[in-house]
mmCIF file of C-alpha atoms and ligand atoms in Angstrom:
data_model
loop_
_atom_site.group_PDB
_atom_site.id
_atom_site.type_symbol
_atom_site.label_atom_id
_atom_site.label_comp_id
_atom_site.label_asym_id
_atom_site.label_seq_id
_atom_site.Cartn_x
_atom_site.Cartn_y
_atom_site.Cartn_z
ATOM 1 C CA MET I 1 0.000 0.000 0.000
ATOM 2 C CA ARG I 2 1.457 3.321 -1.081
ATOM 3 C CA LYS I 3 -0.041 6.682 -0.215
ATOM 4 C CA TYR I 4 1.360 9.834 -1.727
ATOM 5 C CA VAL I 5 0.450 13.510 -1.894
ATOM 6 C CA ILE I 6 1.668 15.715 -4.747
ATOM 7 C CA MET I 7 2.024 19.422 -4.057
ATOM 8 C CA GLY I 8 3.263 22.253 -6.209
ATOM 9 C CA VAL I 9 2.379 25.600 -7.702
ATOM 10 C CA PRO I 10 -0.239 25.815 -10.484
ATOM 11 C CA GLY I 11 1.228 24.468 -13.710
ATOM 12 C CA SER I 12 3.945 22.438 -12.027
ATOM 13 C CA GLY I 13 2.542 19.232 -13.518
ATOM 14 C CA LYS I 14 0.882 17.678 -10.474
ATOM 15 C CA SER I 15 -1.746 15.743 -12.387
ATOM 16 C CA THR I 16 0.698 14.647 -15.113
ATOM 17 C CA GLN I 17 3.111 13.268 -12.539
ATOM 18 C CA ALA I 18 0.309 11.740 -10.478
ATOM 19 C CA ALA I 19 -0.947 9.914 -13.590
ATOM 20 C CA LEU I 20 2.523 8.594 -14.468
ATOM 21 C CA LEU I 21 3.046 7.397 -10.912
ATOM 22 C CA ALA I 22 -0.394 5.863 -10.602
ATOM 23 C CA ALA I 23 -0.288 4.021 -13.932
ATOM 24 C CA ASP I 24 2.214 1.251 -13.313
ATOM 25 C CA LEU I 25 1.985 1.145 -9.520
ATOM 26 C CA ASP I 26 -1.786 0.586 -9.744
ATOM 27 C CA LEU I 27 -2.510 3.564 -7.546
ATOM 28 C CA VAL I 28 -5.792 5.442 -7.664
ATOM 29 C CA GLN I 29 -5.254 9.024 -8.828
ATOM 30 C CA ILE I 30 -7.377 11.556 -7.004
ATOM 31 C CA SER I 31 -7.443 15.202 -8.064
ATOM 32 C CA VAL I 32 -9.586 17.425 -5.888
ATOM 33 C CA GLY I 33 -9.489 20.188 -8.525
ATOM 34 C CA ASP I 34 -10.751 17.715 -11.168
ATOM 35 C CA ILE I 35 -13.631 16.700 -8.914
ATOM 36 C CA PHE I 36 -14.667 20.326 -8.516
ATOM 37 C CA ARG I 37 -14.234 20.953 -12.262
ATOM 38 C CA TRP I 38 -16.366 17.922 -13.080
ATOM 39 C CA ASN I 39 -19.112 19.346 -10.889
ATOM 40 C CA VAL I 40 -18.867 22.744 -12.574
ATOM 41 C CA GLN I 41 -18.967 21.231 -16.070
ATOM 42 C CA ASN I 42 -21.924 19.066 -15.163
ATOM 43 C CA HIS I 43 -23.847 21.869 -13.515
ATOM 44 C CA THR I 44 -24.286 20.130 -10.202
ATOM 45 C CA LYS I 45 -25.334 21.946 -7.073
ATOM 46 C CA MET I 46 -21.770 21.751 -5.833
ATOM 47 C CA GLY I 47 -20.605 23.090 -9.193
ATOM 48 C CA ALA I 48 -22.802 26.147 -8.787
ATOM 49 C CA GLN I 49 -21.401 26.641 -5.304
ATOM 50 C CA VAL I 50 -17.730 26.575 -6.362
ATOM 51 C CA ARG I 51 -17.697 27.970 -9.901
ATOM 52 C CA ARG I 52 -17.099 31.620 -9.131
ATOM 53 C CA ILE I 53 -14.618 30.856 -6.374
ATOM 54 C CA MET I 54 -12.564 28.662 -8.702
ATOM 55 C CA ALA I 55 -12.720 31.078 -11.620
ATOM 56 C CA ALA I 56 -11.348 33.800 -9.343
ATOM 57 C CA GLY I 57 -8.478 31.514 -8.342
ATOM 58 C CA GLU I 58 -9.559 31.373 -4.701
ATOM 59 C CA LEU I 59 -9.804 28.345 -2.457
ATOM 60 C CA VAL I 60 -13.097 26.568 -1.999
ATOM 61 C CA GLY I 61 -14.169 26.431 1.658
ATOM 62 C CA ASP I 62 -12.382 23.941 3.876
ATOM 63 C CA ASP I 63 -15.549 22.094 4.920
ATOM 64 C CA LEU I 64 -16.421 21.313 1.326
ATOM 65 C CA ALA I 65 -12.858 20.490 0.263
ATOM 66 C CA GLU I 66 -12.494 18.142 3.249
ATOM 67 C CA ALA I 67 -15.857 16.497 2.623
ATOM 68 C CA VAL I 68 -15.077 15.918 -1.051
ATOM 69 C CA THR I 69 -11.673 14.432 -0.252
ATOM 70 C CA ALA I 70 -12.940 12.277 2.605
ATOM 71 C CA GLU I 71 -15.829 10.952 0.522
ATOM 72 C CA ARG I 72 -13.582 10.132 -2.406
ATOM 73 C CA LEU I 73 -11.132 8.293 -0.171
ATOM 74 C CA ALA I 74 -13.983 6.544 1.642
ATOM 75 C CA GLN I 75 -14.766 4.686 -1.576
ATOM 76 C CA HIS I 76 -11.768 2.513 -0.682
ATOM 77 C CA ASP I 77 -11.174 1.497 -4.266
ATOM 78 C CA TRP I 78 -7.457 2.058 -3.706
ATOM 79 C CA ASN I 79 -6.284 -1.484 -3.035
ATOM 80 C CA PHE I 80 -2.654 -0.649 -3.817
ATOM 81 C CA GLY I 81 -2.797 2.915 -2.557
ATOM 82 C CA PHE I 82 -3.451 6.388 -3.912
ATOM 83 C CA VAL I 83 -1.805 9.517 -5.132
ATOM 84 C CA ILE I 84 -3.706 12.711 -4.380
ATOM 85 C CA ASP I 85 -3.149 16.200 -5.722
ATOM 86 C CA GLY I 86 -4.844 19.438 -4.743
ATOM 87 C CA PHE I 87 -5.191 18.529 -1.095
ATOM 88 C CA PRO I 88 -4.215 19.713 1.455
ATOM 89 C CA ARG I 89 -3.885 23.386 0.577
ATOM 90 C CA ASN I 90 -3.713 25.069 3.948
ATOM 91 C CA ARG I 91 -2.934 24.345 7.560
ATOM 92 C CA ARG I 92 -6.420 23.263 8.568
ATOM 93 C CA GLN I 93 -6.694 20.827 5.658
ATOM 94 C CA ALA I 94 -3.232 19.474 6.441
ATOM 95 C CA GLU I 95 -4.154 18.832 10.069
ATOM 96 C CA PHE I 96 -7.359 17.087 9.004
ATOM 97 C CA PHE I 97 -5.369 14.992 6.565
ATOM 98 C CA LEU I 98 -2.637 14.020 9.008
ATOM 99 C CA GLU I 99 -5.209 13.006 11.617
ATOM 100 C CA THR I 100 -7.033 10.774 9.191
ATOM 101 C CA TYR I 101 -4.493 9.225 6.825
ATOM 102 C CA ASP I 102 -1.088 7.723 7.036
ATOM 103 C CA ILE I 103 0.947 9.190 4.185
ATOM 104 C CA ASP I 104 4.155 7.614 2.880
ATOM 105 C CA ALA I 105 5.543 10.708 1.223
ATOM 106 C CA ILE I 106 4.777 14.236 0.078
ATOM 107 C CA ILE I 107 6.138 15.003 -3.379
ATOM 108 C CA VAL I 108 6.764 18.704 -3.954
ATOM 109 C CA LEU I 109 7.158 19.864 -7.557
ATOM 110 C CA ASP I 110 9.329 22.932 -7.697
ATOM 111 C CA LEU I 111 8.963 25.484 -10.504
ATOM 112 C CA PRO I 112 10.100 29.109 -10.846
ATOM 113 C CA ASP I 113 7.387 31.760 -11.247
ATOM 114 C CA SER I 114 8.446 32.710 -14.814
ATOM 115 C CA GLU I 115 7.912 29.143 -16.000
ATOM 116 C CA ILE I 116 4.553 28.899 -14.175
ATOM 117 C CA ARG I 117 3.137 31.826 -16.168
ATOM 118 C CA ARG I 118 4.412 30.422 -19.459
ATOM 119 C CA ARG I 119 2.867 27.026 -18.802
ATOM 120 C CA VAL I 120 -0.443 28.063 -17.287
ATOM 121 C CA LEU I 121 -1.285 30.784 -19.788
ATOM 122 C CA ASN I 122 -0.597 28.379 -22.675
ATOM 123 C CA ARG I 123 -2.591 25.484 -21.232
ATOM 124 C CA ARG I 124 -5.684 24.187 -23.013
ATOM 125 C CA LEU I 125 -8.164 21.615 -21.783
ATOM 126 C CA CYS I 126 -10.299 19.252 -23.870
ATOM 127 C CA VAL I 127 -13.981 19.675 -23.022
ATOM 128 C CA GLY I 128 -14.600 16.096 -24.188
ATOM 129 C CA CYS I 129 -12.078 14.003 -22.295
ATOM 130 C CA GLY I 130 -10.251 16.428 -20.016
ATOM 131 C CA ILE I 131 -6.740 16.028 -21.490
ATOM 132 C CA ASN I 132 -4.382 18.949 -20.915
ATOM 133 C CA TYR I 133 -2.411 20.429 -23.788
ATOM 134 C CA ASN I 134 0.336 22.966 -23.652
ATOM 135 C CA LEU I 135 0.471 25.075 -26.778
ATOM 136 C CA ILE I 136 4.253 25.289 -26.451
ATOM 137 C CA ASP I 137 5.267 21.647 -25.888
ATOM 138 C CA SER I 138 2.313 19.448 -26.841
ATOM 139 C CA THR I 139 0.369 21.108 -29.615
ATOM 140 C CA PRO I 140 -2.576 19.139 -31.006
ATOM 141 C CA ALA I 141 -2.391 17.908 -34.629
ATOM 142 C CA VAL I 142 -5.476 19.956 -35.563
ATOM 143 C CA PRO I 143 -5.427 23.370 -33.894
ATOM 144 C CA GLY I 144 -8.157 23.722 -31.276
ATOM 145 C CA ARG I 145 -9.106 20.003 -31.418
ATOM 146 C CA CYS I 146 -8.174 17.149 -29.094
ATOM 147 C CA ASP I 147 -5.951 14.432 -30.661
ATOM 148 C CA ALA I 148 -7.642 11.718 -28.607
ATOM 149 C CA CYS I 149 -11.356 12.491 -28.929
ATOM 150 C CA GLY I 150 -11.662 15.417 -31.357
ATOM 151 C CA GLY I 151 -13.257 17.524 -28.634
ATOM 152 C CA GLU I 152 -12.920 21.280 -28.472
ATOM 153 C CA LEU I 153 -9.937 22.685 -26.603
ATOM 154 C CA THR I 154 -10.758 25.446 -24.153
ATOM 155 C CA THR I 155 -8.919 27.523 -21.612
ATOM 156 C CA ARG I 156 -9.541 26.723 -17.955
ATOM 157 C CA GLU I 157 -11.560 29.525 -16.421
ATOM 158 C CA ASP I 158 -8.864 30.059 -13.801
ATOM 159 C CA ASP I 159 -5.944 30.085 -16.274
ATOM 160 C CA THR I 160 -6.040 33.867 -16.663
ATOM 161 C CA GLU I 161 -3.463 36.430 -15.548
ATOM 162 C CA GLU I 162 -5.759 37.666 -12.744
ATOM 163 C CA ALA I 163 -6.776 34.271 -11.365
ATOM 164 C CA LEU I 164 -3.230 32.947 -11.675
ATOM 165 C CA ALA I 165 -1.947 35.840 -9.575
ATOM 166 C CA VAL I 166 -4.476 34.935 -6.857
ATOM 167 C CA ARG I 167 -3.622 31.221 -7.071
ATOM 168 C CA LEU I 168 0.088 31.911 -6.769
ATOM 169 C CA ARG I 169 -0.400 34.238 -3.831
ATOM 170 C CA THR I 170 -2.603 31.664 -2.105
ATOM 171 C CA TYR I 171 -0.055 28.948 -2.742
ATOM 172 C CA HIS I 172 2.792 30.957 -1.266
ATOM 173 C CA GLU I 173 0.747 32.258 1.680
ATOM 174 C CA LYS I 174 -1.309 29.213 2.615
ATOM 175 C CA THR I 175 -0.057 26.057 0.948
ATOM 176 C CA ASN I 176 3.687 26.464 1.220
ATOM 177 C CA PRO I 177 3.658 26.797 5.045
ATOM 178 C CA VAL I 178 1.919 23.411 5.201
ATOM 179 C CA LEU I 179 5.190 21.863 4.122
ATOM 180 C CA ASP I 180 6.766 22.778 7.441
ATOM 181 C CA LEU I 181 4.042 20.816 9.171
ATOM 182 C CA PHE I 182 4.648 17.849 6.901
ATOM 183 C CA ARG I 183 8.414 18.061 7.216
ATOM 184 C CA ARG I 184 8.036 17.495 10.951
ATOM 185 C CA LYS I 185 5.859 14.422 10.553
ATOM 186 C CA GLU I 186 6.156 13.015 7.066
ATOM 187 C CA TYR I 187 8.688 12.305 4.438
ATOM 188 C CA VAL I 188 8.904 15.260 2.024
ATOM 189 C CA ILE I 189 10.827 15.131 -1.255
ATOM 190 C CA THR I 190 11.360 18.111 -3.549
ATOM 191 C CA VAL I 191 11.783 17.600 -7.274
ATOM 192 C CA ASP I 192 12.739 20.075 -10.001
ATOM 193 C CA ALA I 193 9.630 20.288 -12.216
ATOM 194 C CA ARG I 194 11.343 22.034 -15.153
ATOM 195 C CA PRO I 195 12.502 18.967 -17.142
ATOM 196 C CA VAL I 196 10.230 16.938 -19.455
ATOM 197 C CA PRO I 197 7.557 14.827 -17.689
ATOM 198 C CA ASP I 198 9.416 11.495 -17.958
ATOM 199 C CA ALA I 199 12.548 13.012 -16.463
ATOM 200 C CA VAL I 200 10.594 14.514 -13.559
ATOM 201 C CA GLN I 201 8.939 11.149 -13.007
ATOM 202 C CA ALA I 202 12.316 9.378 -13.018
ATOM 203 C CA GLU I 203 13.588 11.778 -10.365
ATOM 204 C CA ILE I 204 10.482 11.261 -8.206
ATOM 205 C CA ARG I 205 10.925 7.490 -8.354
ATOM 206 C CA GLN I 206 14.614 7.682 -7.671
ATOM 207 C CA GLN I 207 14.065 9.847 -4.587
ATOM 208 C CA LEU I 208 11.261 7.600 -3.327
ATOM 209 C CA GLY I 209 13.273 4.426 -3.976
ATOM 210 C CA LEU I 210 10.657 3.154 -6.414
ATOM 211 C CA PRO I 211 11.412 1.053 -9.499
ATOM 212 C CA PRO I 212 11.871 3.148 -12.656
ATOM 213 C CA GLN I 213 9.176 3.174 -15.313
ATOM 214 C CA LYS I 214 9.863 0.466 -17.889
ATOM 215 C CA PRO I 215 11.032 2.185 -21.130
ATOM 216 C CA GLN I 216 8.131 0.822 -23.195
ATOM 217 C CA ASP I 217 5.689 1.801 -20.437
ATOM 218 C CA SER I 218 6.934 5.319 -20.517
ATOM 219 C CA GLN I 219 5.556 5.976 -23.999
ATOM 220 C CA GLU I 220 2.446 3.914 -23.307
ATOM 221 C CA SER I 221 1.749 5.681 -20.096
ATOM 222 C CA GLN I 222 1.898 9.031 -21.843
ATOM 223 C CA GLU I 223 -0.541 7.680 -24.408
ATOM 224 C CA SER I 224 -2.772 6.039 -21.847
ATOM 225 C CA GLN I 225 -2.717 9.247 -19.898
ATOM 226 C CA LYS I 226 -4.107 10.879 -23.021
ATOM 227 C CA SER I 227 -6.690 8.220 -23.766
ATOM 228 C CA GLN I 228 -7.684 6.726 -20.414
ATOM 229 C CA GLU I 229 -6.897 8.831 -17.428
ATOM 230 C CA PRO I 230 -9.526 11.500 -17.952
ATOM 231 C CA GLN I 231 -12.162 8.824 -18.479
ATOM 232 C CA GLU I 232 -11.066 6.987 -15.368
ATOM 233 C CA SER I 233 -11.008 10.128 -13.368
ATOM 234 C CA GLN I 234 -14.324 11.175 -14.815
ATOM 235 C CA GLU I 235 -15.769 7.861 -13.709
ATOM 236 C CA SER I 236 -14.554 8.428 -10.200
ATOM 237 C CA GLN I 237 -15.776 11.977 -10.333
ATOM 238 C CA LYS I 238 -19.155 10.812 -11.577
ATOM 239 C CA SER I 239 -19.498 8.552 -8.616
ATOM 240 C CA GLN I 240 -18.246 11.353 -6.450
ATOM 241 C CA GLY I 241 -20.819 13.558 -8.079
ATOM 242 C CA SER I 242 -23.619 11.085 -7.597
ATOM 243 C CA GLN I 243 -22.791 10.347 -3.980
ATOM 244 C CA GLY I 244 -21.054 13.530 -3.131
ATOM 245 C CA SER I 245 -22.272 15.699 -0.311
ATOM 246 C CA GLY I 246 -25.798 15.490 -1.616
ATOM 247 C CA SER I 247 -24.564 18.162 -3.933
ATOM 248 C CA ALA I 248 -24.536 16.515 -7.296
HETATM 249 P P1 ADP A 1 -4.055 24.389 -9.473
HETATM 250 O O1 ADP A 1 -3.254 23.588 -8.510
HETATM 251 O O2 ADP A 1 -3.439 24.495 -10.825
HETATM 252 O O3 ADP A 1 -4.445 25.745 -8.934
HETATM 253 P P2 ADP A 1 -6.333 22.531 -9.221
HETATM 254 O O4 ADP A 1 -6.934 21.906 -10.404
HETATM 255 O O5 ADP A 1 -5.624 21.663 -8.260
HETATM 256 O O6 ADP A 1 -5.424 23.686 -9.814
HETATM 257 O O7 ADP A 1 -7.470 23.327 -8.400
HETATM 258 C C1 ADP A 1 -8.308 24.227 -9.058
HETATM 259 C C2 ADP A 1 -9.147 25.000 -8.045
HETATM 260 O O8 ADP A 1 -9.976 24.096 -7.310
HETATM 261 C C3 ADP A 1 -8.399 25.782 -6.988
HETATM 262 O O9 ADP A 1 -7.961 27.039 -7.420
HETATM 263 C C4 ADP A 1 -9.485 25.901 -5.897
HETATM 264 O O10 ADP A 1 -10.448 26.866 -6.222
HETATM 265 C C5 ADP A 1 -10.161 24.547 -5.973
HETATM 266 N N1 ADP A 1 -9.532 23.577 -5.052
HETATM 267 C C6 ADP A 1 -8.865 22.451 -5.405
HETATM 268 N N2 ADP A 1 -8.421 21.805 -4.314
HETATM 269 C C7 ADP A 1 -8.829 22.543 -3.238
HETATM 270 C C8 ADP A 1 -8.679 22.426 -1.815
HETATM 271 N N3 ADP A 1 -8.024 21.396 -1.270
HETATM 272 N N4 ADP A 1 -9.216 23.368 -1.030
HETATM 273 C C9 ADP A 1 -9.885 24.402 -1.539
HETATM 274 N N5 ADP A 1 -10.050 24.596 -2.867
HETATM 275 C C10 ADP A 1 -9.533 23.682 -3.712
#
């Protein structure tokens, strides 16, 4: 059983790295931001509650964030463990998390502010399957269309200059201090998030003492991340949505 948390500034590649880690270790990938986004896209009651907050780049209330995370983890579909990103984001959430779960390691993805802006402002999201594209490094074959499902590529509502500034400030003010709490109790590793995804993943595994990705898996996992992960996570989000907080 392996239980990991991935933390890092917006655009540092948390969900990409979580997917690569989850794929061949059979971990369940849980993204709290994806769960909220699924609710917004599907016009649930929870979606209506969080839409404006998210678009402004602010944090959703702790009660809701904790409930969503606890409910998702309570599904106990993680036989080999989980990797969670987007939680905890402040001291209260971290205390709740530490009281409830036994975490093996916190993975911190480190990225300079200049690179964050470049990545986030060039990010596009497929409305069909949820795949992320970066117009600099992973341009789609047909502009504006998803390679995997042909869906329309849109900009995340919070990937604007204004919302990014709020998200960065929140990260530095509220999320970063949480690391001190973790450093006292848990095993924290910091990884340079600037290299290409496979290289970042290799560094994570090396620091955690995990087996490296098999070379053929590396390509496949990138592909499967494109074709499967969003569907898998949408499934889990659907069930989250249908059970979640009475809010779906
Ligand atoms: P990023 O890390 O790039 O800001 P995420 O997809 O993780 O993006 O989260 C998007 C938004 O979802 C956040 O800006 C916030 O509004 C909300 N959110 C996600 N996780 C939490 C959390 N643990 N507590 C409060 N709000 C959250």
